[in-house]
Amino acid sequence: MELMVDIVNRNGVDQGTEELPLPRRLVALALEELATTPAEKLSVRRVADRVGVSHQAPYVHFGDRRTFLAAVAGIGLASAAERAREAVEQVSADPRERLHALADAYVDFIRSKPHLHDLAYGPTVAMGDHPWLQAAAINYWRLHVGVVHACQPPGVTEGEVHNRCASAWGLVYGIARLDIHHKIPRTVPGDPALLMHAALDALYHGWRADI
Amino acid sequence: MELMVDIVNRNGVDQGTEELPLPRRLVALALEELATTPAEKLSVRRVADRVGVSHQAPYVHFGDRRTFLAAVAGIGLASAAERAREAVEQVSADPRERLHALADAYVDFIRSKPHLHDLAYGPTVAMGDHPWLQAAAINYWRLHVGVVHACQPPGVTEGEVHNRCASAWGLVYGIARLDIHHKIPRTVPGDPALLMHAALDALYHGWRADI
DNA sequence: TTGCCGTAGTTGACACTGTCAACCAGTACT
DNA sequence: AGTACTGGTTGACAGTGTCAACTACGGCAA
């Protein structure tokens, strides 16, 4: 079970030609299903069936449904984090602009793969359920911290940076998720992405004004 | 099916002594289960069983599982909204203080009944799935708008108030939900409720500084 | 060679779920 | 007296996650 970490680590090297090991094929197909099916309706049996393997095969590797879903969330989240990192690095070095780029990437993530996002950052799985998920979540968080850190005036403690990072993440997460699930009343005229930018600017301004 | 609205309307009048009609008893027991069981694991059959009625009885009234869950969410959300209203009215008339009180009540809601909150404001049910839910959601939203409206300087349009209301809600919703599901890394030292207050103050300041 | 053991995978069963369809008891209305 | 509607039951069905026992097979030691 532990050596799967090796598999995901050498993941970038030999993709493509070589046949993926079964756990990876299962996860890949589950991610595909997750594009249209919410996680709670995803059937492990059907994934196994589509891969062409017995209904019990996934449980040989992952133990139970939750662990499997956690692995799926891990792989999916890793690629989302990578895309966000690219998006951030593509814009200028202006911290506020990078903050907006990060937020936009997050909105893009939640909009293009809402079920995956809900799985990773919802109650279904815990971060400790699978090492892949834990690693991906930490990686994504580090990106957040880096961007938010660059927005701070000098003299702000490391802990306070993390605090503010959590606030900004919560803001983006909340607006984007309420939006994607159509919980924002139609009496709200503004585009959620723009509301988010305005609110982020308010946070940014508050951070700089504190000193 | 439509006359259930009457039932929920006269809900405050004859509670207690009189025997509740079956749909209400089912919903009440589902809410009870929801205190410990996440919505996606809630079994309609078991609810029916515990009420002492056949496994199909709930479907006579609610049609399918989703509609039943929507009704449950509606009743639950209505009482949460009422509690929030009381909490807001209990503090002084200072708008910022009321904003904080509203946010605190929201945090209290999500902390005391996370599964109910997830059900109401998650993807499982849509607002239109049951009139009870729709009514409760609108009622709660009106409370939000009222509180946020009082925070605005003169001259802000109605639409902009709704925009800002959505932002503030998203902020509170996001931080509280990330927190309750333990998605915030332990490297964040601050209490989420306090982070929320600070962030809300930044929004508030931004609103007033605009003019 | 033989025997053994761990890994990867299969097969079959079990209890439980939501949903469909047919049925039945009243009760109100014509 | 008959009829239609409401509220509820019973029985079946396919699909689910999980448990347990079994098989195939490569490595390895005696």
Coordinates of C-alpha atoms (C1' of nucleotides) in Angstrom, one line a residue:
Chain A
M1 CA 0.0 0.0 0.0
E2 CA 2.8 2.4 0.8
L3 CA 4.7 2.0 -2.4
M4 CA 1.9 3.6 -4.3
V5 CA 3.5 6.9 -3.3
D6 CA 6.4 5.8 -5.5
I7 CA 4.0 5.3 -8.3
V8 CA 2.5 8.7 -8.1
N9 CA 5.9 10.2 -7.6
R10 CA 7.4 8.8 -10.8
N11 CA 4.1 9.8 -12.4
G12 CA 5.5 12.5 -14.6
V13 CA 8.3 10.3 -16.0
D14 CA 6.7 7.5 -17.8
Q15 CA 3.2 8.7 -18.7
G16 CA 1.8 7.7 -22.0
T17 CA 3.2 4.7 -23.7
E18 CA 3.5 2.4 -20.7
E19 CA 0.4 0.7 -19.3
L20 CA -0.6 2.3 -16.0
P21 CA -0.9 0.0 -13.0
L22 CA -4.5 -0.9 -12.0
P23 CA -4.9 1.5 -9.1
R24 CA -4.0 4.4 -11.4
R25 CA -6.3 3.2 -14.1
L26 CA -9.2 3.0 -11.6
V27 CA -8.5 6.5 -10.3
A28 CA -8.2 7.9 -13.8
L29 CA -11.6 6.5 -14.8
A30 CA -13.2 7.6 -11.6
L31 CA -12.0 11.1 -12.3
E32 CA -13.6 10.8 -15.7
E33 CA -16.9 9.8 -14.1
L34 CA -16.6 12.6 -11.6
A35 CA -16.9 15.0 -14.5
T36 CA -20.6 14.2 -14.7
T37 CA -21.4 12.3 -11.6
P38 CA -21.3 13.7 -8.0
A39 CA -19.0 11.8 -5.7
E40 CA -21.8 10.4 -3.5
K41 CA -23.4 8.8 -6.6
L42 CA -20.1 7.4 -8.0
S43 CA -20.3 3.6 -8.0
V44 CA -17.0 1.9 -7.4
R45 CA -18.4 -1.3 -8.9
R46 CA -19.1 0.5 -12.2
V47 CA -15.7 2.0 -12.3
A48 CA -14.2 -1.5 -11.9
D49 CA -16.6 -2.8 -14.5
R50 CA -15.6 -0.1 -17.0
V51 CA -11.9 -0.8 -16.4
G52 CA -12.7 -4.5 -17.2
V53 CA -12.0 -5.9 -13.8
S54 CA -14.0 -7.6 -11.1
H55 CA -16.2 -5.6 -8.7
Q56 CA -13.8 -6.3 -5.9
A57 CA -10.5 -5.4 -7.4
P58 CA -10.6 -1.7 -6.3
Y59 CA -11.0 -2.9 -2.7
V60 CA -7.9 -5.0 -2.9
H61 CA -5.9 -1.8 -3.3
F62 CA -7.8 0.8 -1.5
G63 CA -9.6 -1.1 1.3
D64 CA -12.9 0.8 1.3
R65 CA -14.9 3.3 -0.7
R66 CA -13.8 6.3 1.3
T67 CA -10.1 5.6 0.8
F68 CA -10.6 5.1 -2.9
L69 CA -12.4 8.4 -3.1
A70 CA -9.7 10.1 -1.2
A71 CA -7.1 8.8 -3.6
V72 CA -9.2 10.1 -6.5
A73 CA -9.5 13.5 -4.8
G74 CA -5.7 13.5 -4.3
I75 CA -4.8 12.9 -8.0
G76 CA -7.4 15.4 -9.1
L77 CA -6.4 18.0 -6.6
A78 CA -2.8 17.7 -7.6
S79 CA -3.5 18.5 -11.2
A80 CA -5.7 21.4 -10.2
A81 CA -3.0 22.8 -8.0
E82 CA -0.5 22.5 -10.8
R83 CA -2.8 24.4 -13.1
A84 CA -3.2 27.1 -10.5
R85 CA 0.5 27.4 -10.1
E86 CA 1.0 27.9 -13.8
A87 CA -1.8 30.5 -13.9
V88 CA -0.2 32.5 -11.1
E89 CA 3.3 32.4 -12.6
Q90 CA 1.9 33.6 -15.9
V91 CA 0.9 37.0 -14.7
S92 CA 3.1 39.9 -13.6
A93 CA 4.9 40.0 -10.2
D94 CA 2.4 42.5 -8.8
P95 CA 1.1 40.8 -5.6
R96 CA -2.5 41.9 -5.9
E97 CA -2.6 40.8 -9.5
R98 CA -1.3 37.4 -8.5
L99 CA -3.9 37.2 -5.8
H100 CA -6.6 37.8 -8.3
A101 CA -5.0 35.2 -10.7
L102 CA -5.0 32.6 -7.9
A103 CA -8.6 33.3 -7.1
D104 CA -9.6 33.1 -10.8
A105 CA -7.8 29.8 -11.1
Y106 CA -9.8 28.6 -8.1
V107 CA -13.0 29.7 -9.6
D108 CA -12.0 27.9 -12.8
F109 CA -11.3 24.8 -10.8
I110 CA -14.6 24.8 -9.0
R111 CA -16.5 25.7 -12.2
S112 CA -14.9 23.1 -14.4
K113 CA -14.8 20.3 -11.9
P114 CA -17.4 21.0 -9.2
H115 CA -17.8 17.4 -8.1
L116 CA -14.1 16.9 -7.7
H117 CA -13.8 20.1 -5.7
D118 CA -16.7 19.1 -3.5
L119 CA -15.1 15.7 -2.9
A120 CA -11.7 17.1 -2.0
Y121 CA -13.0 20.0 0.2
G122 CA -16.2 18.4 1.5
P123 CA -17.0 16.1 4.4
T124 CA -16.9 12.9 2.4
V125 CA -13.2 12.3 2.8
A126 CA -10.7 13.5 5.4
M127 CA -7.3 14.8 4.5
G128 CA -5.7 11.9 6.2
D129 CA -7.6 9.3 4.3
H130 CA -4.9 8.9 1.7
P131 CA -1.4 10.1 1.3
W132 CA -2.0 11.3 -2.2
L133 CA -4.7 13.6 -1.0
Q134 CA -2.7 14.9 1.9
A135 CA 0.2 15.7 -0.3
A136 CA -1.9 17.5 -2.9
A137 CA -3.7 19.6 -0.3
I138 CA -0.5 20.7 1.3
N139 CA 1.0 21.5 -2.0
Y140 CA -2.0 23.7 -3.0
W141 CA -2.0 25.4 0.4
R142 CA 1.7 26.3 0.0
L143 CA 0.8 28.0 -3.2
H144 CA -1.9 30.0 -1.4
V145 CA 0.4 31.0 1.4
G146 CA 3.1 32.1 -1.1
V147 CA 0.7 34.4 -2.9
V148 CA -0.9 35.9 0.2
H149 CA 2.5 36.3 1.8
A150 CA 3.6 38.5 -1.0
C151 CA 0.6 40.8 -0.4
Q152 CA 1.6 41.6 3.2
P153 CA 3.4 44.7 4.4
P154 CA 6.7 44.1 6.3
G155 CA 6.4 43.0 9.9
V156 CA 3.5 40.6 9.6
T157 CA 4.2 37.4 11.5
E158 CA 4.2 34.0 9.8
G159 CA 1.1 32.9 11.8
E160 CA -0.8 36.0 10.8
V161 CA 0.0 35.3 7.2
H162 CA -1.6 31.9 7.5
N163 CA -4.6 33.5 9.2
R164 CA -5.1 35.9 6.4
C165 CA -4.5 33.2 3.9
A166 CA -7.3 31.1 5.4
S167 CA -9.6 34.1 5.3
A168 CA -8.9 34.8 1.7
W169 CA -9.4 31.2 0.8
G170 CA -12.6 31.0 2.7
L171 CA -13.9 34.1 0.9
V172 CA -13.1 32.7 -2.5
Y173 CA -14.3 29.2 -1.6
G174 CA -17.5 30.4 -0.2
I175 CA -18.6 32.7 -3.0
A176 CA -17.5 30.3 -5.7
R177 CA -19.3 27.3 -4.1
L178 CA -22.5 29.1 -3.3
D179 CA -22.5 30.3 -6.9
I180 CA -21.8 26.9 -8.5
H181 CA -24.6 25.3 -6.6
H182 CA -27.0 28.1 -7.4
K183 CA -27.6 29.1 -3.9
I184 CA -27.2 32.8 -4.5
P185 CA -30.6 34.4 -5.1
R186 CA -31.3 35.9 -8.5
T187 CA -31.8 39.3 -6.8
V188 CA -28.0 39.5 -6.8
P189 CA -27.1 41.3 -10.1
G190 CA -23.3 41.1 -10.0
D191 CA -21.1 38.3 -11.5
P192 CA -19.7 36.3 -8.6
A193 CA -16.2 36.4 -9.9
L194 CA -16.3 40.2 -9.9
L195 CA -17.8 40.3 -6.4
M196 CA -15.0 38.1 -5.3
H197 CA -12.4 40.5 -6.8
A198 CA -14.0 43.5 -5.0
A199 CA -14.1 41.6 -1.7
L200 CA -10.5 40.4 -2.1
D201 CA -9.4 44.0 -2.7
A202 CA -11.1 45.0 0.5
L203 CA -9.2 42.3 2.3
Y204 CA -6.0 43.4 0.6
H205 CA -6.6 47.0 1.6
G206 CA -7.3 46.0 5.2
W207 CA -4.0 44.0 5.3
R208 CA -2.0 47.0 4.2
A209 CA -3.8 49.6 6.3
D210 CA -3.2 47.7 9.5
I211 CA 0.4 48.8 9.8
Chain B
M1 CA -49.3 18.1 -2.0
E2 CA -49.8 21.9 -2.0
L3 CA -51.7 22.1 1.2
M4 CA -48.6 21.1 3.1
V5 CA -47.7 24.7 3.0
D6 CA -50.8 25.3 5.2
I7 CA -49.5 22.7 7.6
V8 CA -46.1 24.4 8.0
N9 CA -47.8 27.8 8.3
R10 CA -50.0 26.9 11.2
N11 CA -47.0 25.2 12.6
G12 CA -46.5 27.6 15.4
V13 CA -50.1 27.5 16.6
D14 CA -50.8 23.9 17.6
Q15 CA -47.5 22.4 18.4
G16 CA -47.2 20.0 21.3
T17 CA -50.3 18.3 22.4
E18 CA -51.9 17.5 19.1
E19 CA -50.5 14.7 17.0
L20 CA -48.5 15.9 14.1
P21 CA -49.5 14.7 10.6
L22 CA -47.3 11.9 9.1
P23 CA -45.2 14.1 6.8
R24 CA -44.2 16.3 9.7
R25 CA -43.4 13.4 11.9
L26 CA -41.2 12.0 9.2
V27 CA -39.4 15.2 8.7
A28 CA -38.9 15.7 12.4
L29 CA -37.4 12.3 12.8
A30 CA -35.2 12.9 9.8
L31 CA -33.9 16.1 11.3
E32 CA -33.1 14.1 14.4
E33 CA -31.1 11.6 12.5
L34 CA -29.4 14.4 10.6
A35 CA -27.8 15.5 13.9
T36 CA -25.5 12.5 13.7
T37 CA -25.8 11.2 10.1
P38 CA -24.8 13.1 7.0
A39 CA -27.6 13.6 4.5
E40 CA -26.2 11.3 1.9
K41 CA -26.2 8.4 4.3
L42 CA -29.6 9.1 5.7
S43 CA -31.9 6.2 4.9
V44 CA -35.5 7.1 4.2
R45 CA -36.5 3.6 4.9
R46 CA -35.1 3.7 8.4
V47 CA -36.8 7.0 9.1
A48 CA -40.1 5.4 8.1
D49 CA -39.3 2.3 10.2
R50 CA -38.6 4.4 13.2
V51 CA -41.8 6.3 12.8
G52 CA -43.5 3.0 12.7
V53 CA -44.8 3.1 9.2
S54 CA -44.2 1.1 6.0
H55 CA -41.0 1.8 4.0
Q56 CA -43.0 3.3 1.2
A57 CA -45.1 5.8 3.2
P58 CA -42.7 8.7 2.9
Y59 CA -42.8 8.4 -0.9
V60 CA -46.6 8.7 -0.9
H61 CA -46.2 12.3 0.4
F62 CA -42.8 13.4 -1.0
G63 CA -42.5 11.4 -4.3
D64 CA -38.8 10.8 -4.1
R65 CA -35.8 11.0 -1.9
R66 CA -34.6 14.3 -3.1
T67 CA -37.9 16.0 -2.5
F68 CA -38.1 14.5 1.0
L69 CA -34.6 15.8 1.8
A70 CA -35.6 19.2 0.5
A71 CA -38.5 19.3 2.8
V72 CA -36.3 18.3 5.7
A73 CA -33.9 21.0 4.8
G74 CA -36.7 23.5 4.6
I75 CA -38.0 22.9 8.1
G76 CA -34.5 22.8 9.5
L77 CA -33.5 26.0 7.8
A78 CA -36.6 27.8 8.9
S79 CA -35.8 27.2 12.5
A80 CA -32.2 28.2 12.0
A81 CA -33.3 31.4 10.4
E82 CA -35.6 32.2 13.3
R83 CA -32.8 31.7 15.8
A84 CA -30.5 33.9 13.7
R85 CA -33.2 36.6 13.7
E86 CA -33.5 36.4 17.5
A87 CA -29.8 36.7 17.9
V88 CA -29.6 39.8 15.7
E89 CA -32.4 41.5 17.4
Q90 CA -30.9 40.8 20.8
V91 CA -27.8 43.0 20.3
S92 CA -27.7 46.8 20.0
A93 CA -28.8 48.7 16.9
D94 CA -25.2 49.3 15.8
P95 CA -25.0 47.9 12.3
R96 CA -21.5 46.5 12.6
E97 CA -22.4 44.8 15.8
R98 CA -25.5 43.3 14.2
L99 CA -23.4 42.1 11.3
H100 CA -21.1 40.3 13.7
A101 CA -24.1 38.8 15.5
L102 CA -25.5 37.5 12.3
A103 CA -22.2 35.9 11.4
D104 CA -21.9 34.4 14.8
A105 CA -25.4 32.9 14.5
Y106 CA -24.4 31.5 11.2
V107 CA -21.3 29.9 12.7
D108 CA -23.4 28.6 15.4
F109 CA -25.8 27.0 12.9
I110 CA -23.1 25.4 10.9
R111 CA -21.3 24.1 14.0
S112 CA -24.3 22.7 15.8
K113 CA -25.9 21.2 12.7
P114 CA -23.3 20.8 10.0
H115 CA -25.2 18.0 8.1
L116 CA -28.3 20.1 7.9
H117 CA -26.4 23.1 6.7
D118 CA -24.6 21.0 4.1
L119 CA -27.9 19.6 2.9
A120 CA -29.6 23.0 2.6
Y121 CA -26.7 24.8 1.0
G122 CA -25.1 21.9 -0.9
P123 CA -25.7 20.3 -4.2
T124 CA -27.9 17.5 -3.0
V125 CA -31.1 19.5 -3.2
A126 CA -32.1 22.5 -5.3
M127 CA -33.9 25.4 -3.8
G128 CA -37.0 24.7 -6.0
D129 CA -37.2 21.1 -4.9
H130 CA -39.8 21.9 -2.2
P131 CA -41.8 25.0 -1.3
W132 CA -40.8 24.7 2.4
L133 CA -37.1 25.0 1.4
Q134 CA -37.7 27.9 -0.9
A135 CA -39.6 29.8 1.6
A136 CA -37.1 29.2 4.4
A137 CA -34.1 30.2 2.1
I138 CA -35.8 33.4 1.1
N139 CA -36.7 34.2 4.6
Y140 CA -33.1 33.8 5.7
W141 CA -31.8 35.8 2.8
R142 CA -34.1 38.7 3.7
L143 CA -32.6 38.7 7.2
H144 CA -29.1 38.9 5.6
V145 CA -30.0 41.7 3.3
G146 CA -31.6 43.7 6.1
V147 CA -28.5 43.5 8.3
V148 CA -26.1 44.3 5.4
H149 CA -28.3 47.1 4.2
A150 CA -28.0 48.8 7.5
C151 CA -24.2 48.8 7.1
Q152 CA -24.2 50.7 3.9
P153 CA -23.6 54.5 3.6
P154 CA -26.3 56.5 1.9
G155 CA -26.6 56.3 -1.9
V156 CA -25.8 52.6 -2.4
T157 CA -28.2 51.0 -4.9
E158 CA -30.5 48.1 -4.0
G159 CA -28.6 45.8 -6.4
E160 CA -25.2 46.7 -4.9
V161 CA -26.5 45.9 -1.4
H162 CA -27.5 42.5 -2.7
N163 CA -24.0 42.1 -4.2
R164 CA -22.3 43.0 -1.0
C165 CA -24.7 40.8 0.9
A166 CA -23.7 37.8 -1.2
S167 CA -20.0 38.6 -0.7
A168 CA -20.4 38.8 3.1
W169 CA -22.4 35.6 3.1
G170 CA -19.8 33.8 1.0
L171 CA -17.1 34.9 3.3
V172 CA -18.8 33.6 6.4
Y173 CA -20.1 30.5 4.6
G174 CA -16.6 29.7 3.3
I175 CA -14.6 30.1 6.4
A176 CA -17.1 28.3 8.6
R177 CA -17.5 25.4 6.2
L178 CA -13.8 24.9 5.7
D179 CA -13.4 25.0 9.4
I180 CA -16.2 22.6 10.3
H181 CA -14.8 20.0 7.9
H182 CA -11.3 20.4 9.1
K183 CA -9.9 21.6 5.8
I184 CA -8.0 24.5 7.3
P185 CA -4.4 23.4 7.9
R186 CA -3.2 23.4 11.5
T187 CA -0.6 25.9 10.6
V188 CA -3.3 28.5 10.9
P189 CA -3.2 29.6 14.6
G190 CA -6.3 31.9 14.7
D191 CA -9.8 30.9 15.7
P192 CA -11.9 30.8 12.6
A193 CA -14.6 32.9 14.2
L194 CA -12.2 35.7 14.9
L195 CA -10.7 35.5 11.5
M196 CA -14.2 35.9 10.2
H197 CA -14.8 39.0 12.3
A198 CA -11.6 40.6 11.1
A199 CA -12.4 39.9 7.4
L200 CA -15.9 41.1 7.9
D201 CA -14.6 44.4 9.3
A202 CA -12.4 44.7 6.2
L203 CA -15.4 44.4 4.0
Y204 CA -17.4 46.8 6.2
H205 CA -14.6 49.3 6.0
G206 CA -14.4 48.9 2.2
W207 CA -18.1 49.5 1.9
R208 CA -18.0 52.8 3.9
A209 CA -14.8 54.0 2.2
D210 CA -16.2 53.7 -1.3
I211 CA -18.3 56.9 -0.9
Chain C
dT1 C1' 12.2 -30.3 -6.8
dT2 C1' 9.2 -29.4 -3.2
dG3 C1' 6.9 -26.6 -0.1
dC4 C1' 5.6 -22.2 1.5
dC5 C1' 4.1 -17.5 1.6
dG6 C1' 2.6 -12.9 0.1
dT7 C1' 0.4 -10.3 -3.6
dA8 C1' -3.3 -9.4 -7.1
dG9 C1' -7.5 -10.7 -8.4
dT10 C1' -12.0 -13.4 -8.7
dT11 C1' -16.5 -15.3 -7.2
dG12 C1' -20.3 -15.5 -4.4
dA13 C1' -23.1 -14.2 -0.8
dC14 C1' -25.4 -10.6 2.4
dA15 C1' -27.9 -6.8 4.1
dC16 C1' -29.4 -2.5 2.7
dT17 C1' -30.9 1.1 -0.4
dG18 C1' -34.4 3.9 -3.7
dT19 C1' -37.9 3.1 -6.8
dC20 C1' -41.8 0.8 -9.5
dA21 C1' -46.3 -1.4 -9.5
dA22 C1' -50.2 -3.4 -7.7
dC23 C1' -53.2 -3.6 -4.1
dC24 C1' -56.4 -2.1 -0.1
dA25 C1' -59.1 0.7 3.4
dG26 C1' -61.7 4.3 4.3
dT27 C1' -64.1 8.7 3.2
dA28 C1' -66.5 12.2 0.6
dC29 C1' -69.4 13.1 -3.2
dT30 C1' -72.9 12.3 -6.7
Chain D
dA1 C1' -75.3 2.5 -4.3
dG2 C1' -71.5 3.5 -6.8
dT3 C1' -67.3 5.9 -7.7
dA4 C1' -63.2 8.4 -7.3
dC5 C1' -59.6 10.1 -4.3
dT6 C1' -56.4 10.1 -0.4
dG7 C1' -53.2 7.7 2.6
dG8 C1' -51.0 3.7 3.2
dT9 C1' -49.2 -1.3 2.6
dT10 C1' -46.9 -5.3 0.4
dG11 C1' -43.9 -7.3 -2.7
dA12 C1' -40.6 -7.2 -6.1
dC13 C1' -36.2 -5.4 -8.6
dA14 C1' -31.7 -3.8 -9.7
dG15 C1' -27.8 -1.7 -7.7
dT16 C1' -24.7 -0.7 -3.8
dG17 C1' -20.6 -1.5 -0.4
dT18 C1' -18.6 -5.0 2.2
dC19 C1' -17.2 -9.6 4.1
dA20 C1' -15.2 -14.1 3.3
dA21 C1' -13.3 -17.8 0.8
dC22 C1' -11.0 -19.1 -3.1
dT23 C1' -7.4 -19.1 -7.2
dA24 C1' -3.2 -17.9 -9.9
dC25 C1' 1.4 -16.8 -9.6
dG26 C1' 6.1 -15.2 -8.7
dG27 C1' 10.0 -15.4 -5.3
dC28 C1' 12.5 -17.9 -2.2
dA29 C1' 14.3 -21.2 1.1
dA30 C1' 15.2 -26.2 2.3

